[in-house]
mmCIF file of C-alpha atoms in Angstrom:
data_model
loop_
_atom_site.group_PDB
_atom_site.id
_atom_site.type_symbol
_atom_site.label_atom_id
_atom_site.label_comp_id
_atom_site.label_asym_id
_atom_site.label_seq_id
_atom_site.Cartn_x
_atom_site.Cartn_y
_atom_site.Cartn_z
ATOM 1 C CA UNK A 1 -26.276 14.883 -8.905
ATOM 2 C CA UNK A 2 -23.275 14.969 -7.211
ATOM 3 C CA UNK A 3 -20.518 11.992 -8.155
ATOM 4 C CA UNK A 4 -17.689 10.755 -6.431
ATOM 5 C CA UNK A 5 -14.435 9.416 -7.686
ATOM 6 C CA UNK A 6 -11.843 7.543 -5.575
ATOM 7 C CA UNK A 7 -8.402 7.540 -7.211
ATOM 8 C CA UNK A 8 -4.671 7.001 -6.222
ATOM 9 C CA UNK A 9 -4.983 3.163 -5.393
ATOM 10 C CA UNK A 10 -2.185 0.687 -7.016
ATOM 11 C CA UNK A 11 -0.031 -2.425 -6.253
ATOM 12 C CA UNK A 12 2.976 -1.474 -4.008
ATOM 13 C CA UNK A 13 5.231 -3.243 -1.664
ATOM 14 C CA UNK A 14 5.336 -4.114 1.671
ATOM 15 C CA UNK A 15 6.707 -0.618 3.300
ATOM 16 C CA UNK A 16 5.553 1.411 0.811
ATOM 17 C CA UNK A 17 3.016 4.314 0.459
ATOM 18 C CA UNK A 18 0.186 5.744 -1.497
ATOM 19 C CA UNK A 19 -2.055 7.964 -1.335
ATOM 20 C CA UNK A 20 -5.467 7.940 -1.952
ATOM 21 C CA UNK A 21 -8.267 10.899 -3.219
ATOM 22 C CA UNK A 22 -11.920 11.193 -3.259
ATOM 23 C CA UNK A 23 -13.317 14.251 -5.773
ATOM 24 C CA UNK A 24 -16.674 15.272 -5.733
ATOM 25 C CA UNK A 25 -18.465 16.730 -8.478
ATOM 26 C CA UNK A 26 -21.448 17.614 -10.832
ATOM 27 C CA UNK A 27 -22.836 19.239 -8.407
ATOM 28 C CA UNK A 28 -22.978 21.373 -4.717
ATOM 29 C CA UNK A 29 -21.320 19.780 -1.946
ATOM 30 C CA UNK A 30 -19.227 20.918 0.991
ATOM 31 C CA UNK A 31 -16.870 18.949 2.903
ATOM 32 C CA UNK A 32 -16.928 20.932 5.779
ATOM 33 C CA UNK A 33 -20.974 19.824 6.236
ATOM 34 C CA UNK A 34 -20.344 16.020 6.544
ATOM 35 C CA UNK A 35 -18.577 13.334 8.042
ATOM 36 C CA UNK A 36 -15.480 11.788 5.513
ATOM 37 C CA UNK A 37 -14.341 8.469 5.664
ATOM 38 C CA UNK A 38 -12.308 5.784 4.354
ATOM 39 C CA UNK A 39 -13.721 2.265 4.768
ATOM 40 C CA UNK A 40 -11.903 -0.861 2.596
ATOM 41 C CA UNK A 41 -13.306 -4.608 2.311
ATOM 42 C CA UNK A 42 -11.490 -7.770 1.055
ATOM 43 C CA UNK A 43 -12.445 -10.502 -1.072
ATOM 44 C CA UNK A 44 -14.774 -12.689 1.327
ATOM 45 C CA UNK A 45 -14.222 -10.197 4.355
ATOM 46 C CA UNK A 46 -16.866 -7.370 5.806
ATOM 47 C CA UNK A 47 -16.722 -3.938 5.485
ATOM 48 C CA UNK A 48 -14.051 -2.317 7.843
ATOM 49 C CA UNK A 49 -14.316 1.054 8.418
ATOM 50 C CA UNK A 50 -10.207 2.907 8.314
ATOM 51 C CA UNK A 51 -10.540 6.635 9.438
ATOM 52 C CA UNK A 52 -12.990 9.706 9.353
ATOM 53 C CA UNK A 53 -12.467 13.363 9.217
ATOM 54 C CA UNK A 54 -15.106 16.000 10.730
ATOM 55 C CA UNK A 55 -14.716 19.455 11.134
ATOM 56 C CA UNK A 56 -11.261 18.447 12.093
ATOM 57 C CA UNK A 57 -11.528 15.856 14.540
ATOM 58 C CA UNK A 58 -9.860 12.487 13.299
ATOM 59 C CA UNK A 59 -10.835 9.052 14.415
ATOM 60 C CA UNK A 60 -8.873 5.598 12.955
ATOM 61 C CA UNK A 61 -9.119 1.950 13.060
ATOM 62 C CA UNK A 62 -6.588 0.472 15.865
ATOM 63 C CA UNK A 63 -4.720 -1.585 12.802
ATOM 64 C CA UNK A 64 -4.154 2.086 10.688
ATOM 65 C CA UNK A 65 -3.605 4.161 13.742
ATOM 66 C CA UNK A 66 0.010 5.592 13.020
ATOM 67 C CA UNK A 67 0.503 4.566 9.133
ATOM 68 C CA UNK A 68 -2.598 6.454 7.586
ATOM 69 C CA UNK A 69 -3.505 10.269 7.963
ATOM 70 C CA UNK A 70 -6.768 11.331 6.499
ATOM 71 C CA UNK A 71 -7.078 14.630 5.456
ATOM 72 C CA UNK A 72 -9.260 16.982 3.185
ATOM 73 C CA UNK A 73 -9.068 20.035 0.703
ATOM 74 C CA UNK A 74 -12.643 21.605 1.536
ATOM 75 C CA UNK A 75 -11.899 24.281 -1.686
ATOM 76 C CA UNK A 76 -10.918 21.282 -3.997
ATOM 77 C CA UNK A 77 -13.805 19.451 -2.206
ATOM 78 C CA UNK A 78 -11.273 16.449 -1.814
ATOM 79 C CA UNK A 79 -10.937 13.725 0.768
ATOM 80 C CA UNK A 80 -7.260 11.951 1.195
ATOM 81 C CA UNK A 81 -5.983 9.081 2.578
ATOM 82 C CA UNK A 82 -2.060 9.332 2.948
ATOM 83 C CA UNK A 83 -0.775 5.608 3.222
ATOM 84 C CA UNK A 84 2.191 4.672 4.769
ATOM 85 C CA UNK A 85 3.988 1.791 5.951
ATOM 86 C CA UNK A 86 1.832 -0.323 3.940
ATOM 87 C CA UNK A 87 1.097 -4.555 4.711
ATOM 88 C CA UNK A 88 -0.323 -7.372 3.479
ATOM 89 C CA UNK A 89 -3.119 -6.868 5.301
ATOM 90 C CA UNK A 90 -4.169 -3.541 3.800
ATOM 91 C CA UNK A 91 -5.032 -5.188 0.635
ATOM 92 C CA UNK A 92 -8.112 -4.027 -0.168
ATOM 93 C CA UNK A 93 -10.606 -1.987 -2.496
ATOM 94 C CA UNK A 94 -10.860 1.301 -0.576
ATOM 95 C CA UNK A 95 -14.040 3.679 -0.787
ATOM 96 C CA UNK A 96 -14.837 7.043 0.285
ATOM 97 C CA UNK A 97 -17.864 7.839 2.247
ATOM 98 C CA UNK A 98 -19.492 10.596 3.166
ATOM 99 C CA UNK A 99 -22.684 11.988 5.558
ATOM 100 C CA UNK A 100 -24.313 13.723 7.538
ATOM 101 C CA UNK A 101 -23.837 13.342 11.425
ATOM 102 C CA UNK A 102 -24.177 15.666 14.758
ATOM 103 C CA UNK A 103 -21.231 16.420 16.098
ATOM 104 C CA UNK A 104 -19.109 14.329 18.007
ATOM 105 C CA UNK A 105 -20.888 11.182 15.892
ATOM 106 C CA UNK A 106 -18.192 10.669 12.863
ATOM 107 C CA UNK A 107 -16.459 7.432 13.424
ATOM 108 C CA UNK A 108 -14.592 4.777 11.419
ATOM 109 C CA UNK A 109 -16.695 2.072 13.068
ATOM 110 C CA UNK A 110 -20.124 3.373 12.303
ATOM 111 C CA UNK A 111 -21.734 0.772 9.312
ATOM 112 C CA UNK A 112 -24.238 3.139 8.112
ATOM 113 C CA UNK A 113 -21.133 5.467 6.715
ATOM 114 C CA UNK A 114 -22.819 5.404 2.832
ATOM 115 C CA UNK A 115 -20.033 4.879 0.753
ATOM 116 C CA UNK A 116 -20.245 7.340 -2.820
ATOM 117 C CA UNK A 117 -17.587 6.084 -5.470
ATOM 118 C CA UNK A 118 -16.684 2.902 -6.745
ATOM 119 C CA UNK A 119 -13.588 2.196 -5.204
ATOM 120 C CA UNK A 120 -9.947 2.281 -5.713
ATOM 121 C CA UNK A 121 -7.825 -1.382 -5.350
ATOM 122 C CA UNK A 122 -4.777 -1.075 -3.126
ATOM 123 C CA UNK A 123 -2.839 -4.325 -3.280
ATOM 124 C CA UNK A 124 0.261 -5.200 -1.019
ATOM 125 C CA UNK A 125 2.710 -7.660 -2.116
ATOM 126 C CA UNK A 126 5.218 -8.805 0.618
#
């Protein structure tokens, strides 16, 4: 069964970065074959979905657009989240997510986005 691990998360200040990682492993995945995302929630908030990564093609949330890059290492079978400019706001535990979807059908906003690990905190201090 495969098992994912989110790492990287910390407490940082207002302006800072961090970057984030999501390993697979213990068993046969590839990357390449799914849609990767980031999604975070709050204490008391819902789910918001951050950024995705297909074959490529990027999408982000309006509030990350700019700050965060998502990226992955298919041959590492790793999924990043490079976090910059960091806020309040982005407090959050962060989770990485991954499935299957047609083309063209990988966004941040989509709910159904399964997330895999068990989270990483990222806390902003102003």
């Amino acid at each position: 069964q495969v098992h994912f691990v989110e790492s990287g998360g910390g407490s940082v200040q207002a302006g800072g970065s961090l970057r984030l990682s999501c390993v697979a492993s213990g068993g046969i995945i590839h990357f390449s074959n799914y849609c990767m995302g980031w999604f975070r929630q709050a204490p008391g908030k819902e789910r918001e979905g951050v950024a995705t990564i297909d074959d490529g093609i990027t999408t982000y949330a309006d509030s990350v657009k700019g700050r965060f890059t998502i990226s992955q290492d298919n041959a590492k079978n790793t999924l990043y989240l490079q976090m910059n400019s960091l806020k309040p706001e982005d407090t959050a535990m962060y989770f990485c997510a991954a499935d299957s979807r047609p083309p063209g059908l990988c966004h941040y906003n989509d709910p159904t986005l399964r997330p895999r690990g068990q989270g990483t905190q990222v806390t902003v201090s102003s």
